XYZ file of N, CA and C in Angstrom:
489
model
N -34.509 148.126 111.785
C -35.393 148.440 110.734
C -36.330 147.195 110.324
N -35.678 146.163 109.995
C -36.391 144.937 109.597
C -37.227 144.406 110.705
N -36.650 144.392 111.978
C -37.458 143.990 113.123
C -38.652 144.776 113.252
N -38.513 146.051 113.127
C -39.697 146.878 113.249
C -40.728 146.520 112.222
N -40.360 146.263 110.996
C -41.218 145.841 109.944
C -41.993 144.584 110.191
N -41.239 143.614 110.736
C -41.776 142.294 110.817
C -42.402 141.960 112.216
N -42.427 142.867 113.180
C -42.882 142.549 114.500
C -44.361 142.045 114.621
N -45.170 142.542 113.563
C -46.544 142.121 113.600
C -46.757 140.953 112.675
N -45.742 140.353 112.030
C -45.882 139.265 111.043
C -45.350 138.026 111.629
N -46.105 136.873 111.332
C -45.619 135.564 111.817
C -44.563 135.201 110.867
N -43.370 134.943 111.227
C -42.222 134.664 110.462
C -42.238 133.219 109.923
N -43.143 132.443 110.408
C -43.186 131.027 109.953
C -43.978 130.903 108.636
N -44.683 131.981 108.189
C -45.361 131.832 106.900
C -44.412 131.896 105.740
N -44.753 131.356 104.647
C -43.959 131.350 103.526
C -44.417 132.343 102.392
N -44.855 133.517 102.909
C -45.259 134.525 102.036
C -44.053 135.247 101.418
N -44.018 135.573 100.101
C -42.930 136.327 99.570
C -42.799 137.695 100.217
N -41.548 138.108 100.363
C -41.301 139.392 101.096
C -41.923 140.589 100.323
N -42.026 140.594 99.040
C -42.562 141.718 98.377
C -44.040 141.876 98.640
N -44.758 140.793 99.103
C -46.150 140.848 99.466
C -46.245 141.490 100.820
N -45.255 141.279 101.686
C -45.208 141.964 102.903
C -45.115 143.460 102.760
N -44.346 143.840 101.778
C -44.136 145.249 101.546
C -45.486 145.976 101.163
N -46.219 145.249 100.420
C -47.566 145.751 99.990
C -48.474 146.022 101.235
N -48.308 145.290 102.275
C -49.152 145.355 103.471
C -48.753 146.443 104.381
N -47.555 147.064 104.205
C -46.996 148.006 105.014
C -46.885 149.467 104.282
N -48.018 150.116 103.889
C -47.788 151.364 103.115
C -47.376 152.477 103.819
N -47.152 152.430 105.158
C -46.791 153.575 105.933
C -45.414 154.171 105.661
N -44.486 153.400 104.965
C -43.129 153.876 104.655
C -42.995 154.084 103.229
N -42.247 155.085 102.816
C -42.133 155.362 101.352
C -41.484 154.243 100.666
N -41.907 154.036 99.383
C -41.493 152.810 98.683
C -39.954 152.832 98.392
N -39.393 154.078 98.218
C -37.900 154.154 98.043
C -37.099 153.531 99.255
N -37.655 153.765 100.540
C -37.091 153.168 101.624
C -37.106 151.569 101.546
N -38.235 151.168 101.163
C -38.440 149.685 101.042
C -37.430 149.076 100.046
N -37.324 149.705 98.941
C -36.402 149.188 97.884
C -35.098 149.108 98.313
N -34.660 150.130 99.003
C -33.263 150.134 99.457
C -33.025 149.145 100.537
N -33.963 148.974 101.413
C -33.863 148.008 102.565
C -33.842 146.551 102.161
N -34.636 146.258 101.192
C -34.841 144.826 100.804
C -33.575 144.188 100.188
N -33.054 144.826 99.070
C -32.012 144.244 98.328
C -30.798 145.186 98.123
N -30.806 146.386 98.605
C -29.765 147.334 98.420
C -29.809 147.833 96.941
N -31.023 147.800 96.365
C -31.114 148.289 94.993
C -32.171 149.335 94.986
N -31.949 150.413 94.351
C -32.825 151.584 94.249
C -33.275 151.743 92.756
N -34.547 151.532 92.529
C -35.050 151.636 91.172
C -35.800 152.996 91.069
N -35.407 153.824 90.046
C -36.009 155.021 89.759
C -36.964 154.884 88.674
N -38.006 155.661 88.581
C -38.872 155.622 87.485
C -38.872 157.040 86.799
N -39.185 157.003 85.532
C -39.155 158.218 84.768
C -40.362 158.153 83.860
N -41.146 159.236 83.751
C -42.281 159.248 82.854
C -41.817 159.249 81.358
N -42.647 158.822 80.478
C -42.377 158.844 79.030
C -43.394 159.706 78.354
N -43.217 160.009 77.109
C -44.383 160.727 76.433
C -45.630 159.952 76.384
N -45.527 158.688 76.346
C -46.720 157.825 76.395
C -47.189 157.610 77.839
N -48.359 158.002 78.313
C -48.831 157.824 79.575
C -49.006 156.312 80.060
N -49.025 155.538 79.022
C -49.186 154.001 79.383
C -47.856 153.373 79.506
N -46.710 154.139 79.349
C -45.336 153.545 79.428
C -44.702 154.270 80.601
N -43.848 153.554 81.280
C -43.058 154.035 82.377
C -41.647 153.458 82.298
N -40.677 154.267 82.388
C -39.180 153.870 82.331
C -38.797 153.471 83.734
N -38.287 152.318 83.986
C -37.647 151.883 85.237
C -36.161 151.818 85.092
N -35.458 152.520 85.927
C -33.964 152.670 85.915
C -33.415 151.910 87.103
N -32.869 150.717 86.912
C -32.454 149.895 88.072
C -31.073 150.333 88.665
N -30.351 151.216 87.909
C -29.029 151.580 88.429
C -27.971 150.559 88.071
N -28.344 149.680 87.219
C -27.428 148.543 86.772
C -27.589 148.452 85.231
N -26.548 147.876 84.541
C -26.711 147.612 83.223
C -27.757 146.614 82.895
N -28.644 146.931 81.877
C -29.657 146.013 81.559
C -29.173 145.274 80.302
N -28.980 146.010 79.133
C -28.333 145.496 77.927
C -27.065 146.298 77.724
N -25.989 145.644 77.265
C -24.749 146.333 77.175
C -24.828 147.526 76.207
N -25.109 147.377 74.958
C -25.168 148.541 74.105
C -26.185 148.502 73.022
N -27.274 147.698 73.344
C -28.264 147.599 72.332
C -29.699 147.746 72.995
N -30.671 147.657 72.200
C -32.055 147.649 72.816
C -32.817 146.412 72.261
N -33.781 146.072 72.996
C -34.650 144.813 72.579
C -36.069 145.170 72.928
N -36.994 144.928 72.050
C -38.497 145.188 72.399
C -39.158 143.810 72.381
N -40.043 143.632 73.329
C -40.856 142.461 73.433
C -42.329 142.908 73.407
N -43.067 142.632 72.320
C -44.378 143.178 72.281
C -45.429 142.185 72.703
N -45.016 140.950 72.872
C -45.878 139.818 73.385
C -45.116 138.928 74.236
N -45.809 138.213 75.087
C -45.050 137.141 75.935
C -44.280 136.155 75.024
N -44.828 135.829 73.864
C -44.204 134.849 73.017
C -42.920 135.314 72.542
N -42.770 136.581 72.273
C -41.555 137.296 71.767
C -40.506 137.238 72.831
N -40.875 137.058 74.106
C -39.909 137.149 75.156
C -39.207 135.756 75.541
N -39.242 134.935 74.518
C -38.675 133.555 74.805
C -37.216 133.610 75.168
N -36.583 134.584 74.687
C -35.103 134.622 74.820
C -34.748 135.439 76.121
N -35.595 135.924 76.853
C -35.297 136.780 78.021
C -36.051 136.337 79.284
N -35.311 135.872 80.213
C -35.939 135.436 81.438
C -36.671 136.600 82.130
N -35.921 137.765 82.195
C -36.538 138.933 82.796
C -37.882 139.366 82.106
N -37.885 139.437 80.776
C -39.036 139.902 80.058
C -40.167 138.868 80.342
N -39.808 137.630 80.345
C -40.879 136.556 80.605
C -41.528 136.860 82.080
N -40.673 137.080 83.014
C -41.196 137.337 84.365
C -42.030 138.648 84.512
N -41.633 139.653 83.697
C -42.437 140.856 83.672
C -43.801 140.701 83.027
N -43.728 139.870 82.017
C -45.094 139.544 81.360
C -46.085 138.747 82.183
N -45.552 138.166 83.254
C -46.409 137.389 84.208
C -47.252 138.373 85.047
N -46.844 139.634 85.072
C -47.594 140.601 85.941
C -48.884 141.061 85.116
N -50.003 140.907 85.724
C -51.163 141.250 85.036
C -51.246 142.679 84.679
N -51.476 142.938 83.450
C -51.555 144.360 83.026
C -50.389 144.807 82.147
N -49.302 144.008 82.120
C -48.199 144.421 81.359
C -48.385 144.011 79.794
N -48.302 145.081 79.010
C -48.584 144.857 77.578
C -47.296 144.653 76.775
N -46.165 145.387 77.096
C -44.937 145.174 76.380
C -43.762 145.597 77.221
N -42.589 145.031 76.933
C -41.393 145.343 77.659
C -40.329 145.837 76.669
N -39.603 146.873 77.026
C -38.502 147.338 76.218
C -37.222 147.452 77.015
N -36.151 146.860 76.577
C -34.862 147.017 77.334
C -33.921 148.027 76.592
N -33.338 148.855 77.366
C -32.294 149.735 76.851
C -31.019 149.462 77.520
N -29.962 150.127 77.275
C -28.626 149.890 77.957
C -28.838 149.935 79.496
N -29.511 150.841 79.982
C -29.559 151.029 81.486
C -31.027 151.219 82.006
N -31.998 150.853 81.220
C -33.341 151.007 81.708
C -34.249 149.884 81.084
N -35.466 149.885 81.667
C -36.487 148.949 81.257
C -37.766 149.811 81.165
N -38.415 149.772 79.975
C -39.644 150.543 79.830
C -40.795 149.477 79.796
N -41.800 149.654 80.538
C -42.960 148.770 80.641
C -44.118 149.556 80.117
N -44.851 148.919 79.205
C -46.165 149.639 78.759
C -47.336 148.776 79.379
N -48.311 149.387 79.960
C -49.416 148.763 80.540
C -50.519 148.725 79.451
N -51.492 147.735 79.650
C -52.484 147.493 78.764
C -53.480 148.551 78.488
N -53.804 149.373 79.456
C -54.828 150.464 79.213
C -54.546 151.534 80.229
N -55.233 152.688 79.957
C -55.117 153.809 80.863
C -55.944 153.612 82.094
N -56.856 152.593 82.114
C -57.635 152.348 83.292
C -56.821 151.742 84.366
N -55.662 151.047 83.988
C -54.862 150.446 85.035
C -54.069 151.495 85.820
N -54.010 151.448 87.016
C -53.216 152.489 87.760
C -51.759 151.956 87.990
N -50.932 152.914 87.739
C -49.395 152.535 87.899
C -49.074 152.240 89.303
N -49.774 152.868 90.334
C -49.528 152.533 91.700
C -49.829 151.089 92.098
N -50.652 150.432 91.251
C -51.040 149.025 91.501
C -49.950 148.103 90.845
N -49.466 148.583 89.632
C -48.502 147.728 88.953
C -47.048 147.910 89.409
N -46.725 149.036 89.901
C -45.309 149.304 90.319
C -44.727 148.363 91.382
N -45.468 148.087 92.416
C -44.864 147.111 93.403
C -44.420 145.803 92.840
N -45.287 145.223 91.996
C -44.942 143.886 91.330
C -43.800 144.079 90.415
N -43.770 145.176 89.635
C -42.681 145.355 88.739
C -41.326 145.591 89.531
N -41.373 146.349 90.540
C -40.155 146.596 91.418
C -39.695 145.289 91.898
N -40.604 144.441 92.464
C -40.097 143.173 93.038
C -39.570 142.248 91.997
N -40.167 142.147 90.841
C -39.747 141.258 89.823
C -38.288 141.722 89.318
N -38.143 143.052 89.087
C -36.804 143.484 88.725
C -35.737 143.190 89.782
N -36.025 143.514 91.045
C -35.133 143.287 92.085
C -34.719 141.760 92.226
N -35.729 140.943 92.230
C -35.558 139.501 92.427
C -34.728 138.919 91.187
N -34.994 139.472 90.001
C -34.272 139.001 88.818
C -32.750 139.375 88.944
N -32.510 140.620 89.236
C -31.116 141.014 89.433
C -30.376 140.328 90.555
N -31.081 140.001 91.557
C -30.543 139.303 92.747
C -30.193 137.854 92.290
N -30.917 137.236 91.321
C -30.705 135.905 90.888
C -29.388 135.645 90.138
N -28.966 136.734 89.447
C -27.695 136.600 88.666
C -27.883 135.960 87.303
N -29.171 135.760 86.919
C -29.452 135.225 85.519
C -29.139 136.374 84.491
N -28.854 135.876 83.220
C -28.636 136.838 82.172
C -29.991 137.491 81.731
N -29.928 138.703 81.410
C -31.149 139.410 80.913
C -31.687 138.723 79.697
N -30.807 138.412 78.704
C -31.183 137.699 77.543
C -30.301 136.498 77.375
N -30.815 135.466 76.829
C -30.001 134.279 76.470
C -29.433 134.307 75.041
N -28.688 133.349 74.659
C -28.111 133.275 73.373
C -29.078 133.186 72.218
N -30.274 132.825 72.593
C -31.378 132.662 71.630
C -32.040 133.947 71.277
N -31.296 135.031 71.039
C -31.874 136.310 70.809
C -32.694 136.382 69.557
N -33.884 136.941 69.594
C -34.798 136.942 68.434
C -34.222 138.024 67.463
N -34.523 137.792 66.176
C -34.017 138.689 65.205
C -35.177 139.814 65.176
N -34.693 141.032 65.225
C -35.559 142.198 65.198
C -35.471 142.817 63.795
N -36.477 143.685 63.438
C -36.392 144.323 62.181
C -35.291 145.358 62.107
N -34.640 145.715 63.227
C -33.569 146.674 63.188
C -32.241 145.945 63.335
N -32.229 144.658 63.308
C -30.943 143.951 63.383
C -30.263 143.985 62.001
N -28.939 144.087 62.137
C -28.132 144.222 60.891
C -28.222 142.814 60.229
N -28.207 142.849 58.887
C -28.157 141.655 58.100
C -27.168 141.842 56.958
N -26.730 140.687 56.367
C -25.744 140.729 55.350
C -26.157 141.583 54.070
N -27.467 141.641 53.852
C -27.956 142.314 52.554
C -27.995 143.852 52.849
N -27.822 144.380 54.018
C -27.889 145.789 54.257
C -26.697 146.501 53.834
N -26.936 147.624 53.171
C -25.783 148.455 52.734
C -25.463 149.497 53.828
N -24.449 150.201 53.745
C -23.880 151.089 54.853
C -24.955 152.109 55.290
N -25.723 152.628 54.443
C -26.794 153.623 54.849
C -27.878 152.999 55.620
N -28.317 151.731 55.241
C -29.350 151.025 55.943
C -28.855 150.706 57.357
N -27.564 150.233 57.472
C -27.076 149.936 58.763
C -27.016 151.106 59.660
N -26.629 152.280 59.152
C -26.641 153.528 59.938
C -27.969 153.969 60.431
N -28.972 153.751 59.522
C -30.383 154.111 59.923
C -30.828 153.137 60.959
N -30.543 151.902 60.911
C -30.980 150.871 61.986
C -30.257 151.142 63.268
N -29.076 151.519 63.229
C -28.275 151.883 64.439
C -28.910 153.173 65.094
N -29.271 154.175 64.211
C -29.902 155.345 64.840
C -31.257 155.002 65.489
N -32.049 154.105 64.799
C -33.218 153.773 65.389
C -33.074 153.062 66.746
N -32.165 152.136 66.886
C -31.917 151.540 68.020
C -31.370 152.463 69.188
N -30.445 153.317 68.887
C -29.707 154.114 69.840
C -30.500 155.401 70.181
N -31.033 156.107 69.195
C -31.575 157.433 69.399
C -33.120 157.429 69.533
N -33.816 156.687 68.647
C -35.258 156.756 68.617
C -35.869 156.003 69.731
N -35.551 154.683 69.908
C -36.097 153.939 70.904
C -35.582 154.306 72.287
């Protein structure tokens, strides 16, 4: 399979493999993702047409959610920082087993963004780096000492059910 894909490519170039994939559109993307790293990333639509849920089939965050609305907010997540490097990514949201990406505008085509997002997610999980570091930012739904029991329950519902 790989021999067939690379027969027309000079193997001495130092071009990233995900760029090779973009040059060979004849095979379905699901075949490519399985062949490259043994990882199959599914996508799922969201109610927001500018957001798309990516399900890598692996745990993203153990039991919480995190939202990164700007690249500066992503200082504690190597994965979010890499995703923000993709032109057109507006925000990143991590759930227990998914990553939701929001694009900057409806004018951007998901078919142009998805290959870079797939490659970034696959490369990241292949690296073995943690999704977030110990320097986790404080979010408005994080529990604090001043919160009473009702407020804690509401924050937990926001994190687990709403987001």
